[in-house]
Coordinates of N, CA and C and ligand atoms in Angstrom, one line a residue:
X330 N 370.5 161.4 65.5 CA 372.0 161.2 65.4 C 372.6 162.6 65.1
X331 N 373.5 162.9 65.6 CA 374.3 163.8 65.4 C 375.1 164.2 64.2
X332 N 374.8 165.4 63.5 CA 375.5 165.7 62.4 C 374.0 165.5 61.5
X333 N 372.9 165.6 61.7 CA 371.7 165.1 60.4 C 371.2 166.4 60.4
X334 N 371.3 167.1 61.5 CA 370.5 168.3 61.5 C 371.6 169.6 61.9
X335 N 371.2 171.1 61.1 CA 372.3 172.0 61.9 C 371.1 173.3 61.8
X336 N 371.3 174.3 62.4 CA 370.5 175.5 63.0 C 370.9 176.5 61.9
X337 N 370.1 176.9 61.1 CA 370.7 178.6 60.5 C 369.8 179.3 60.4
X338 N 370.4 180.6 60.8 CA 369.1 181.8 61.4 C 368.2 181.0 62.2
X339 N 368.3 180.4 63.1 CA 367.1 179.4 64.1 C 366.5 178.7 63.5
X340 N 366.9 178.1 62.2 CA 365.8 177.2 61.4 C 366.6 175.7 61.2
X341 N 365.8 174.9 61.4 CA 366.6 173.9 61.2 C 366.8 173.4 59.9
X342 N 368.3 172.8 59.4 CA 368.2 172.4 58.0 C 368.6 170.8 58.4
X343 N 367.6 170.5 57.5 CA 367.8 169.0 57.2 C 368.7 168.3 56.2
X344 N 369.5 167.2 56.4 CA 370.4 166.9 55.4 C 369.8 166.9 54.0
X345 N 370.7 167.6 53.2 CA 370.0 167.1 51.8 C 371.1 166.6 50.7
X346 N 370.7 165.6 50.5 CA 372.0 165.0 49.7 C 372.6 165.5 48.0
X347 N 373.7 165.7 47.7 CA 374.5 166.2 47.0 C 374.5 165.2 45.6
X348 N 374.2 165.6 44.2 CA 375.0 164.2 43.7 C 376.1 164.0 43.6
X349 N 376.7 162.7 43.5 CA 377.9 162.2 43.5 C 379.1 163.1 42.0
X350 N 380.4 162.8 42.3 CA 381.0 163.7 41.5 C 381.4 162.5 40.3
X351 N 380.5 161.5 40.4 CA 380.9 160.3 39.8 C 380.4 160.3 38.0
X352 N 381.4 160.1 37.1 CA 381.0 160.4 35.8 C 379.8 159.9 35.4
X353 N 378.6 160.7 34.9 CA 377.4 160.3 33.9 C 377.7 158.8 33.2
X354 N 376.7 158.5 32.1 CA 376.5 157.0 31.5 C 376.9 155.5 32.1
X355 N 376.8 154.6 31.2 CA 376.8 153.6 31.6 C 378.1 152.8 31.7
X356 N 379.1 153.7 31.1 CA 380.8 153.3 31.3 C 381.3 154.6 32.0
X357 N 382.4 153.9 33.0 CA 383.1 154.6 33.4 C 384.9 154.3 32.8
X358 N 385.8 154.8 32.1 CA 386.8 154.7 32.1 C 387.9 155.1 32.6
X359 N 389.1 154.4 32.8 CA 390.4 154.3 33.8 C 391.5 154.3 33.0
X360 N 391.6 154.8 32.1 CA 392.6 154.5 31.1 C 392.2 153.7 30.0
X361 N 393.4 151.7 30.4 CA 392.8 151.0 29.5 C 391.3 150.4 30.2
X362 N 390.9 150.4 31.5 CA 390.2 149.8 32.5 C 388.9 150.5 31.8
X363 N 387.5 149.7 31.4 CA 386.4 150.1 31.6 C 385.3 149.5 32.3
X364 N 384.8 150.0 33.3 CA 384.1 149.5 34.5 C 382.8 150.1 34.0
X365 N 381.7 149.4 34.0 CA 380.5 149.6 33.9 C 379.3 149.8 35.3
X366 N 379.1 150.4 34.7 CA 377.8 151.4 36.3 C 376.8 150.2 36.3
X367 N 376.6 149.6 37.6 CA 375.4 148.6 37.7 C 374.3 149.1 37.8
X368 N 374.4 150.2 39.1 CA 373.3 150.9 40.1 C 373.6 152.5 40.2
X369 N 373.1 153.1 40.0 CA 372.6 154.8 41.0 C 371.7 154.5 41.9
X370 N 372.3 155.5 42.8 CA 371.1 155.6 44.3 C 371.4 157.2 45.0
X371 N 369.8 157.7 44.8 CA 369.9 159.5 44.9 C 370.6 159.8 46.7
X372 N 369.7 158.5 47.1 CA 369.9 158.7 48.9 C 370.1 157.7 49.9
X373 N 371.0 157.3 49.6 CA 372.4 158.3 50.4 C 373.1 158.2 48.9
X374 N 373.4 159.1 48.2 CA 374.3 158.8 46.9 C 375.0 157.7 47.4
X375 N 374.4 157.2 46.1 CA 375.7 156.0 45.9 C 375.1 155.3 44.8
X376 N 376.9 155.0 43.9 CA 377.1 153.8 42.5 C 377.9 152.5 43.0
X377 N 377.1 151.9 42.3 CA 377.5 150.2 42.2 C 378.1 150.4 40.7
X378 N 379.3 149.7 40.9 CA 380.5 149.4 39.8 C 380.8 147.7 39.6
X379 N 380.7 147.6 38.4 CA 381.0 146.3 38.2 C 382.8 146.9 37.4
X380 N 383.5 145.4 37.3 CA 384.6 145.6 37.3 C 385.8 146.7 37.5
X381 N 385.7 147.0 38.5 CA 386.1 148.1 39.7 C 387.5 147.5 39.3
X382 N 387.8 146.5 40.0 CA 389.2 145.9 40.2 C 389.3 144.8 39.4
X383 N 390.6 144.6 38.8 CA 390.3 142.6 38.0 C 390.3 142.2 39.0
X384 N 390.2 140.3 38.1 CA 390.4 139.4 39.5 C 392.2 139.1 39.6
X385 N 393.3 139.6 39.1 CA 394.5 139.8 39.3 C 394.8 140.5 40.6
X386 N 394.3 141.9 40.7 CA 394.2 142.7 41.2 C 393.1 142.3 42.9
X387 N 392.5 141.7 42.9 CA 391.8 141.2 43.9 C 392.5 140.2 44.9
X388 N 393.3 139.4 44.4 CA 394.1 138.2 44.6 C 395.7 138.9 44.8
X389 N 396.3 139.8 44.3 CA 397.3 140.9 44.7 C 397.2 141.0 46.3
X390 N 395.7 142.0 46.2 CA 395.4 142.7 47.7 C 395.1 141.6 48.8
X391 N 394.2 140.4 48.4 CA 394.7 139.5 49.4 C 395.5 139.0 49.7
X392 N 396.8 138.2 48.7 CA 398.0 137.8 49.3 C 398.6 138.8 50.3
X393 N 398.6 140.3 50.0 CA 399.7 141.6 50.2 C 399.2 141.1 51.8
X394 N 397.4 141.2 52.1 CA 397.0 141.5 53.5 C 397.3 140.2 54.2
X395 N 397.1 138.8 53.7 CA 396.8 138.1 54.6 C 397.9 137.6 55.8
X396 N 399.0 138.1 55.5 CA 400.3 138.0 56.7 C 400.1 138.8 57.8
X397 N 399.6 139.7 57.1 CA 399.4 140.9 58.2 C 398.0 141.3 59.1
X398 N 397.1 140.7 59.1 CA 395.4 140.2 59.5 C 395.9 140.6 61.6
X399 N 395.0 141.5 61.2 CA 394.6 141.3 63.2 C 393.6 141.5 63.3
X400 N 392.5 141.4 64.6 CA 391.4 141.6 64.8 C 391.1 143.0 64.4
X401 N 390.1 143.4 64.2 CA 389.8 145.1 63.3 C 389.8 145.8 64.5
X402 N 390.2 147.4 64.6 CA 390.2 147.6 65.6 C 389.1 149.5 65.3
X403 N 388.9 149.9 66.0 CA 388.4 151.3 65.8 C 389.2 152.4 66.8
X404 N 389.5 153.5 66.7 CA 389.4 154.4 67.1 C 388.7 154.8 68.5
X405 N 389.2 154.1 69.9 CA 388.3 154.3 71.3 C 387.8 155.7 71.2
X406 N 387.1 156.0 71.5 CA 386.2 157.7 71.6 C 386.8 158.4 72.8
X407 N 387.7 157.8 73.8 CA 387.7 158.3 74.4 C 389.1 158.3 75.1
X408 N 390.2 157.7 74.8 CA 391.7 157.7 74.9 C 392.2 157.7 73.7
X409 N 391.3 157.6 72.4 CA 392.1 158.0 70.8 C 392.9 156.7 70.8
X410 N 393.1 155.6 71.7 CA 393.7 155.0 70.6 C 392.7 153.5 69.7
X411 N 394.0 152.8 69.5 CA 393.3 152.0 68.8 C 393.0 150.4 69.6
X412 N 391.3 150.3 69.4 CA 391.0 149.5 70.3 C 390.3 148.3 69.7
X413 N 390.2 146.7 70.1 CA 389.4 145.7 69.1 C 387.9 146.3 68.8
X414 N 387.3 146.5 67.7 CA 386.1 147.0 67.0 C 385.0 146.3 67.6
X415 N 384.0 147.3 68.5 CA 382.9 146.5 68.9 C 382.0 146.0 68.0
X416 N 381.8 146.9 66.7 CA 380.8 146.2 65.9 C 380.9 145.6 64.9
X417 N 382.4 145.0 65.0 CA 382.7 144.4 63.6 C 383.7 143.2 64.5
X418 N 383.5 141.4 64.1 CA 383.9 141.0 64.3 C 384.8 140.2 63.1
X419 N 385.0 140.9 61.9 CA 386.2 140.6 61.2 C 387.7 140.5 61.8
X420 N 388.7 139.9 61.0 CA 390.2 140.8 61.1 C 390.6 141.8 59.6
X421 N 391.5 142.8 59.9 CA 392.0 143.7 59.2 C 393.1 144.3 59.2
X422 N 393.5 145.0 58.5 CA 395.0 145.6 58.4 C 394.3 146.7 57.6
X423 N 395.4 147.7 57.9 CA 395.8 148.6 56.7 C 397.0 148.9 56.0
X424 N 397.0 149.3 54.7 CA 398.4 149.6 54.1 C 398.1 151.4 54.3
X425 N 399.0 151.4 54.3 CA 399.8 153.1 53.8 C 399.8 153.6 52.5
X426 N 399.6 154.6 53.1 CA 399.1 155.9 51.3 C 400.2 155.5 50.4
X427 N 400.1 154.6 49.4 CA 401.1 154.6 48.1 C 402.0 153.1 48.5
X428 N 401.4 152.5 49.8 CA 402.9 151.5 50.8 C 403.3 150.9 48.8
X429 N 402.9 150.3 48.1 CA 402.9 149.4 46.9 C 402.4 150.2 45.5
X430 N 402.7 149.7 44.2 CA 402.8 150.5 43.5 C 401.3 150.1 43.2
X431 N 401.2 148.9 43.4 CA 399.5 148.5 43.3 C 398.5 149.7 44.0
X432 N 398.8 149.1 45.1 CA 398.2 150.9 46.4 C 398.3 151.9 45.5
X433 N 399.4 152.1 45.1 CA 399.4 153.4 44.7 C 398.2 153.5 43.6
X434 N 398.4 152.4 42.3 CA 397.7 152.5 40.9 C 395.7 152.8 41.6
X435 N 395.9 152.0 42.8 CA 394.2 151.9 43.0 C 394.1 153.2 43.8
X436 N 394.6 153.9 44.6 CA 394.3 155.1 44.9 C 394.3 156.1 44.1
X437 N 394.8 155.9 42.6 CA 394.6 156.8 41.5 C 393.5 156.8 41.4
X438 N 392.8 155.5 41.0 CA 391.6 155.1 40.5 C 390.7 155.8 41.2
X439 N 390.9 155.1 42.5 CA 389.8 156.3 43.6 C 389.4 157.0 43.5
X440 N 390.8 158.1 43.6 CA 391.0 159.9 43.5 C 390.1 160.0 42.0
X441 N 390.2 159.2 40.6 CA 389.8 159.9 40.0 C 388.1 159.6 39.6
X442 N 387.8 158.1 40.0 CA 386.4 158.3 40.2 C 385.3 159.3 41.3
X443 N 385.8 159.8 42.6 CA 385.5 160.0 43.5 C 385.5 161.5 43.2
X444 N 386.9 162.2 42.5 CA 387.4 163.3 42.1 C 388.0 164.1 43.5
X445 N 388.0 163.7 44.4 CA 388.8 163.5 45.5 C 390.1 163.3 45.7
X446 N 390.7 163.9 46.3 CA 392.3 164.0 45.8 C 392.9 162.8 46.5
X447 N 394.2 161.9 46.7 CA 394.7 160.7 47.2 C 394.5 160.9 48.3
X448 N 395.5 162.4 48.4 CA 396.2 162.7 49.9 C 394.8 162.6 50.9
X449 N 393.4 162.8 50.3 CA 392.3 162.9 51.2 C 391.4 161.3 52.0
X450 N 392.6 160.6 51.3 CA 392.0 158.6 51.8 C 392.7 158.4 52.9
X451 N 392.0 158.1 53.7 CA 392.7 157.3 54.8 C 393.3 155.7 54.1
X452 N 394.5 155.3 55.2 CA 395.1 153.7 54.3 C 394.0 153.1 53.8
X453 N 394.5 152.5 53.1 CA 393.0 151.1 52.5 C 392.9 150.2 53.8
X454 N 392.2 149.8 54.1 CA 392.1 148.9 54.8 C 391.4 147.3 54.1
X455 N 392.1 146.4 54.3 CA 391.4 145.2 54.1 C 390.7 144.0 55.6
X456 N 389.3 143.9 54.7 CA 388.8 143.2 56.0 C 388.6 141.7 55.6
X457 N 388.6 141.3 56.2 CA 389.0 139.4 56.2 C 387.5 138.8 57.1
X458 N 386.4 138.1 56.3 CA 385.7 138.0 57.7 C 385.5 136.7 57.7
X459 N 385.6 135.7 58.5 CA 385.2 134.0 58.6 C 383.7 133.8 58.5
X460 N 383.4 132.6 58.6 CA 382.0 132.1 59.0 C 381.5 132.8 60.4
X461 N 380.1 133.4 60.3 CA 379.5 133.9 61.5 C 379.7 135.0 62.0
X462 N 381.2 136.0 61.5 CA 381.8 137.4 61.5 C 380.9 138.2 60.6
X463 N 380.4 139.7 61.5 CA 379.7 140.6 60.5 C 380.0 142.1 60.8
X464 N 379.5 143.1 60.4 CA 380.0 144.3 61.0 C 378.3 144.7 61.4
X465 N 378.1 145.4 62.7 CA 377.0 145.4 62.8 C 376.6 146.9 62.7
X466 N 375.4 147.3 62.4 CA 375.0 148.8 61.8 C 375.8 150.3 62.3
X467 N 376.6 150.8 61.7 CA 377.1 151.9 62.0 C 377.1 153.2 60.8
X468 N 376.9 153.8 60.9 CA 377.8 155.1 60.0 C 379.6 155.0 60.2
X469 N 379.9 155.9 58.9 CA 381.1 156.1 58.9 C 381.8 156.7 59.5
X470 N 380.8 158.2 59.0 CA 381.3 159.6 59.8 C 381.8 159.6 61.2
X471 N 382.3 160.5 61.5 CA 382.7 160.4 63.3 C 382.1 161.4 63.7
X472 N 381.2 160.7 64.5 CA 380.2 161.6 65.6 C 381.1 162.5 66.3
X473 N 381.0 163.7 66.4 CA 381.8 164.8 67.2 C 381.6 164.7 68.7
X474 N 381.0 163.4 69.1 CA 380.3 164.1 70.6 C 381.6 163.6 71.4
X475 N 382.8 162.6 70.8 CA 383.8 162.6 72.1 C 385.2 163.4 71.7
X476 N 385.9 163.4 72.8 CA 387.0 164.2 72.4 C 388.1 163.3 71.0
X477 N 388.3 162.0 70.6 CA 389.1 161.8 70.0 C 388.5 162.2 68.8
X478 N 387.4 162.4 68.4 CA 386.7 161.9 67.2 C 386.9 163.7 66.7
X479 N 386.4 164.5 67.7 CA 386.6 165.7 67.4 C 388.2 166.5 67.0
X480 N 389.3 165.8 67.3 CA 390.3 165.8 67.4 C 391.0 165.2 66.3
X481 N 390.1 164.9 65.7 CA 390.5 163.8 64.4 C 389.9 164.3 63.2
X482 N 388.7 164.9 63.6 CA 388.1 165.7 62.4 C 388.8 167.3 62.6
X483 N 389.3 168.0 63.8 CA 390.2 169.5 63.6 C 391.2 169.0 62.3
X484 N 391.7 167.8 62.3 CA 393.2 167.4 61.5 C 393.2 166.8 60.2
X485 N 392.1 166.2 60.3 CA 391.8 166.0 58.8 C 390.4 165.9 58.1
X486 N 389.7 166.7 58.9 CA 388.1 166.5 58.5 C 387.2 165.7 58.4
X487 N 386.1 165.8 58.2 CA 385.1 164.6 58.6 C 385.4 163.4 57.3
X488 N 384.6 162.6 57.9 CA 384.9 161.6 56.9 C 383.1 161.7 56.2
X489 N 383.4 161.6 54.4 CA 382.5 162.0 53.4 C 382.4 161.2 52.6
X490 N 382.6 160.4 52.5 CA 382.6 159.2 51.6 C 383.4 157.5 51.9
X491 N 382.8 156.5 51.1 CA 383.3 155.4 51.4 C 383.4 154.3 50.1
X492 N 384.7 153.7 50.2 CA 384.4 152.9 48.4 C 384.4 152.1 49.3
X493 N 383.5 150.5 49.0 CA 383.7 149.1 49.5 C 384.0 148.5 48.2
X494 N 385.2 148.0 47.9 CA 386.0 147.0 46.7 C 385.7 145.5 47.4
X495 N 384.8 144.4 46.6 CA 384.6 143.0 46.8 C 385.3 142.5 46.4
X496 N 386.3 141.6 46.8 CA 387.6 141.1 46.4 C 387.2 139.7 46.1
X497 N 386.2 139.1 47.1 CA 385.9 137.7 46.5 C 384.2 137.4 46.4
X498 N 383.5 136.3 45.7 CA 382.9 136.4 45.4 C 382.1 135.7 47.1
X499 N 381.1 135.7 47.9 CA 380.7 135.1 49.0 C 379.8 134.0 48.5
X500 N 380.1 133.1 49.6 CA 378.9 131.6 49.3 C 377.4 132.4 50.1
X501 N 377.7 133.2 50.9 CA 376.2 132.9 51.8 C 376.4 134.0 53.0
X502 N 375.2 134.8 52.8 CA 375.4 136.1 53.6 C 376.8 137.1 53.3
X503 N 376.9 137.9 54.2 CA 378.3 138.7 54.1 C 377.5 139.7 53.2
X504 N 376.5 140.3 53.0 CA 375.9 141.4 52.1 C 376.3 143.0 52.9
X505 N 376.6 143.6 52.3 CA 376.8 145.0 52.4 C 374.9 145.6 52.7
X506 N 374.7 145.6 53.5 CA 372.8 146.3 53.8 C 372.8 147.4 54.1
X507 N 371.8 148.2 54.1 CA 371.2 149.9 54.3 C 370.0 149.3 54.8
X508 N 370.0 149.5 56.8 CA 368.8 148.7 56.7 C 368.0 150.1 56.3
X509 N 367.8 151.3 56.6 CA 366.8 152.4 56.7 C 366.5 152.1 54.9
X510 N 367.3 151.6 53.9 CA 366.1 151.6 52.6 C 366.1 150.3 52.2
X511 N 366.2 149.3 53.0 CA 365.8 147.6 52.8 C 366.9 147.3 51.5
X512 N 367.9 147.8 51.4 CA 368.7 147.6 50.2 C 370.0 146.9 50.5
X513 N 370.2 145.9 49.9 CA 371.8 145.3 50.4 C 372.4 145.1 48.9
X514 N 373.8 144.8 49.1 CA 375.0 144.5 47.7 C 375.5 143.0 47.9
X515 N 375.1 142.4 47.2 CA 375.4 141.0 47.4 C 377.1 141.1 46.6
X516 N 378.0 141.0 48.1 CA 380.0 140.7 47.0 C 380.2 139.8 45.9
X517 N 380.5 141.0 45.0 CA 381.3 140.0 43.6 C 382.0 140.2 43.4
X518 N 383.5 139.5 43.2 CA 384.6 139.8 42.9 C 385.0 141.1 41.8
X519 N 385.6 141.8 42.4 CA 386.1 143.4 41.3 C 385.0 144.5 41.5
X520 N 383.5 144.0 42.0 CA 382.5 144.6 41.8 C 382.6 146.1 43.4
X521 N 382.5 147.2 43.0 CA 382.8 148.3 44.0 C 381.3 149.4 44.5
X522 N 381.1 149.9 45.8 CA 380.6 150.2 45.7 C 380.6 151.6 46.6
X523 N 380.4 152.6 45.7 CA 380.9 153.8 46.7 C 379.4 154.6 46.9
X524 N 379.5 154.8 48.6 CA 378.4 155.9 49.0 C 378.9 157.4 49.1
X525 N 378.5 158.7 49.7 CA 378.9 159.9 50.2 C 377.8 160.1 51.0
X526 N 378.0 160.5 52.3 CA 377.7 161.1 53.2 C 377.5 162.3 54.0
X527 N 378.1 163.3 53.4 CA 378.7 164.4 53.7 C 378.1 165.9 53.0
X528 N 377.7 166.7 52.7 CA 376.9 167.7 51.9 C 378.3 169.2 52.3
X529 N 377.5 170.1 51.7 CA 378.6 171.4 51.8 C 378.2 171.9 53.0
X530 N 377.3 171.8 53.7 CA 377.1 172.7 55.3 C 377.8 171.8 56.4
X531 N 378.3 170.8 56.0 CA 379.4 170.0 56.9 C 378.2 168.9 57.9
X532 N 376.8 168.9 57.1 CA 376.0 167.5 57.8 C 376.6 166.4 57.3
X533 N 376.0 165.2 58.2 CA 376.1 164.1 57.7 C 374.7 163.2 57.6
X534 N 374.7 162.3 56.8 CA 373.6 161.3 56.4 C 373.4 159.9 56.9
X535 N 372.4 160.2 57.6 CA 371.9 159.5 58.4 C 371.6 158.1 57.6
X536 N 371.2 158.3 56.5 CA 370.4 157.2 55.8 C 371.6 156.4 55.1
X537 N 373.2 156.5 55.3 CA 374.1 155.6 55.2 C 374.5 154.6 55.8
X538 N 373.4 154.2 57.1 CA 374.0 153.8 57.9 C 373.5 152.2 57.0
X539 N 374.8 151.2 57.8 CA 374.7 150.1 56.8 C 375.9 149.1 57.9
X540 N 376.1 147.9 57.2 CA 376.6 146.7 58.1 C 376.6 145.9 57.2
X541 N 377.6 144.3 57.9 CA 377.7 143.5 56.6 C 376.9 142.5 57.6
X542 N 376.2 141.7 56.9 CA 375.5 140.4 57.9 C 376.2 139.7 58.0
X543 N 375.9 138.7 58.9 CA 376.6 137.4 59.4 C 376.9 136.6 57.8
X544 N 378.1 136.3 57.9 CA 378.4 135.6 57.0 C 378.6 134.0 57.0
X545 N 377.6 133.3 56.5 CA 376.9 132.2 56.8 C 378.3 131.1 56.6
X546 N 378.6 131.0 55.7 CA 379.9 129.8 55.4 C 381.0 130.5 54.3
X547 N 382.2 130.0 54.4 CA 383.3 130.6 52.9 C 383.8 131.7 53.9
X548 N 383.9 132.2 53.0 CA 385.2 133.5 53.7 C 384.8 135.2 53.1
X549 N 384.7 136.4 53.3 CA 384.2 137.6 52.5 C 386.0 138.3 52.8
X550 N 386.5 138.6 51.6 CA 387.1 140.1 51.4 C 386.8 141.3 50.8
X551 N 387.4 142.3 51.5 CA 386.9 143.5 51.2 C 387.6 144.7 51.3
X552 N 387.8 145.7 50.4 CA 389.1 146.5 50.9 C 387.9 147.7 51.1
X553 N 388.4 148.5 52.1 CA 387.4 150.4 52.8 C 388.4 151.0 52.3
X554 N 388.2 152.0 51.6 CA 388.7 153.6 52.0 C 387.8 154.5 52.3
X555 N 388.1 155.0 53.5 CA 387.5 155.7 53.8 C 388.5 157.1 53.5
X556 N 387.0 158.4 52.7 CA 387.7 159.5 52.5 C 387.3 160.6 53.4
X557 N 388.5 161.8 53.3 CA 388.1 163.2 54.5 C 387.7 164.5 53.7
X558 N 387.4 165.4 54.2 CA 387.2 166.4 53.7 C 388.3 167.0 52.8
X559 N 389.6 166.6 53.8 CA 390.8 167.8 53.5 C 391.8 166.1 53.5
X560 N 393.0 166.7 53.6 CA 394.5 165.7 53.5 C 394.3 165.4 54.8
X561 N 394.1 163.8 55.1 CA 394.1 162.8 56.0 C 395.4 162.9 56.7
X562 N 395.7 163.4 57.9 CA 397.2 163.4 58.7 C 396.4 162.5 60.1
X563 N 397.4 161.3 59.8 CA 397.1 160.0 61.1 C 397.4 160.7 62.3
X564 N 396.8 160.2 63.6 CA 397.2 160.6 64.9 C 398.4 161.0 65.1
X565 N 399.4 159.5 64.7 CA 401.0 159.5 65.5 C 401.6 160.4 64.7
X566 N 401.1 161.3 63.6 CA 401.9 161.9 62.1 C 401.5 163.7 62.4
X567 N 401.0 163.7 63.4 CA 400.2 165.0 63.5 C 401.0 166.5 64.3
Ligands
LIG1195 O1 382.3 144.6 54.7 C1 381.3 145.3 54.5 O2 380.4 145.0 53.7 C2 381.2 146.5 55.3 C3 380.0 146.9 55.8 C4 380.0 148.1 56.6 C5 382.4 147.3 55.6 C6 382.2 148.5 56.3 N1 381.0 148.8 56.8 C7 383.3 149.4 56.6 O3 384.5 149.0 56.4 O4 383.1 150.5 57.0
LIG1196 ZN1 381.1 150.9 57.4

C-alpha cells in the first residue's frame, strides 16, 4: 500500500508509529467533563474513551443529522467530486466547522484531546447505518496515486488521525474491526475512539486499516472526524 514505505539515502524506512499526543493516566479531563481511558494500543496508536460524549449530547447530534441523511458519499479519485461511497453502505451528512455551538463545544474537545488544532478537522460527519449496512475495509489516509486525492493533500494535508464518537448503543454487529490485529470496538453510547496514522516522515499506517461489519438488526450511529496535517480548506473554498 502506498504511503507504508519511503526511500532515504536508498534505504528503505518502514512506518514506525509515534505515540499518541493523548494525556497519560486513567482520566482524561474537559473541564467539568471526565472521560475515562478504557484501552491503549501502541499499533496503530490508538485510545478507547469511555464517556467521550453524554448521552444528551449523543441524542443533540442525532436529532441535528437526521433531516439531513443522504447516502455517504467519498471523494471520486478521479473527477474530485463527490460520489455514493463504494465501501460504505450507510447514509451521512456533514456539519461545518463550528455550523452549532454544540459543533463548536465538541470540536474543542477534539482539538484538545488530539492537541490538534480545530481549524485542522474536516466537518464531523455523522453516519446513520440500517440493518445489513457496513463500511467495508479501508484506510483513512488518501492514497496519492490519483490526481484528486493528491490535490487535496497539496491544500490541506494528509489526513493523520481519526476520532469515531458511538452515539448509540448497537443490538448486533456494527463493530468498528482492525482486521490486520483481530481487534474490534463493540458501540456504546458516549464511548470514543481515536486512532493516528500518520508519523513525522509523512508515512502512513498500514495496520489502521479497519471497517464496521454488517450490522445485524437496530440501527448504529456514529460521528468521524477526520484530521489533516495543516488547516483543512474544502475543494469549493480553495
Ligand atoms: O462506523 C464505523 O465504525 C466506521 C468504520 C470505519 C467508520 C469509518 N470507518 C469512517 O467513518 O471512516
Ligand atoms: Zn474509516
Amino acid at each position: 500500500m502506498p504511503g507504508e514505505t519511503l526511500e532515504i539515502g536508498g534505504a528503505p524506512v518502514t512506518y514506525e508509529a509515534e505515540p499518541l499526543r493523548v494525556p497519560d493516566g486513567p482520566l482524561i479531563r474537559f473541564g467539568e467533563r471526565k472521560t475515562r481511558v478504557i484501552s491503549r494500543m501502541q499499533r496503530p496508536a490508538a485510545v478507547l474513551l469511555d464517556d467521550f460524549l453524554g448521552a444528551n449530547e449523543c441524542e443533540q447530534l442525532i436529532a441535528l443529522a437526521r433531516p439531513r441523511l443522504n447516502r455517504s458519499t467519498v471523494v471520486d479519485p478521479v473527477t474530485g467530486r463527490n460520489v455514493v461511497a463504494g465501501h460504505r453502505s450507510s447514509d451521512g451528512m456533514f456539519f461545518r466547522l463550528g455550523e452549532t455551538p454544540l459543533i463548536a463545544r465538541l470540536e474543542a474537545r477534539i482539538a484538545e484531546l488530539t492537541s490538534l488544532p480545530v481549524e485542522n478537522g474536516e466537518g464531523l460527519q455523522l453516519l446513520h447505518y440500517g440493518a445489513g449496512t457496513e463500511s467495508t475495509p479501508h484506510v483513512d489516509y488518501l492514497i496519492p496515486g490519483n490526481p484528486a486525492n493528491r490535490e487535496s493533500i497539496a491544500r490541506s494535508g494528509q489526513r493523520v488521525g481519526t476520532l469515531l464518537m458511538y452515539l448509540n448503543d448497537v443490538e448486533g454487529g456494527g463493530e468498528t474491526v482492525f482486521p490486520q490485529l483481530g481487534w474490534s470496538v463493540v458501540p456504546q453510547r458516549g464511548q470514543a475512539l481515536y486512532f493516528e496514522y500518520g508519523n513525522r516522515f509523512g508515512l502512513s499506517d498500514l495496520s489502521s486499516l479497519h471497517a464496521s461489519t454488517p450490522l445485524r438488526t437496530g440501527e448504529k450511529w456514529v460521528a468521524t472526524k477526520w484530521i489533516r496535517t495543516r488547516r483543512f480548506v474544502p475543494r469549493d473554498q480553495a
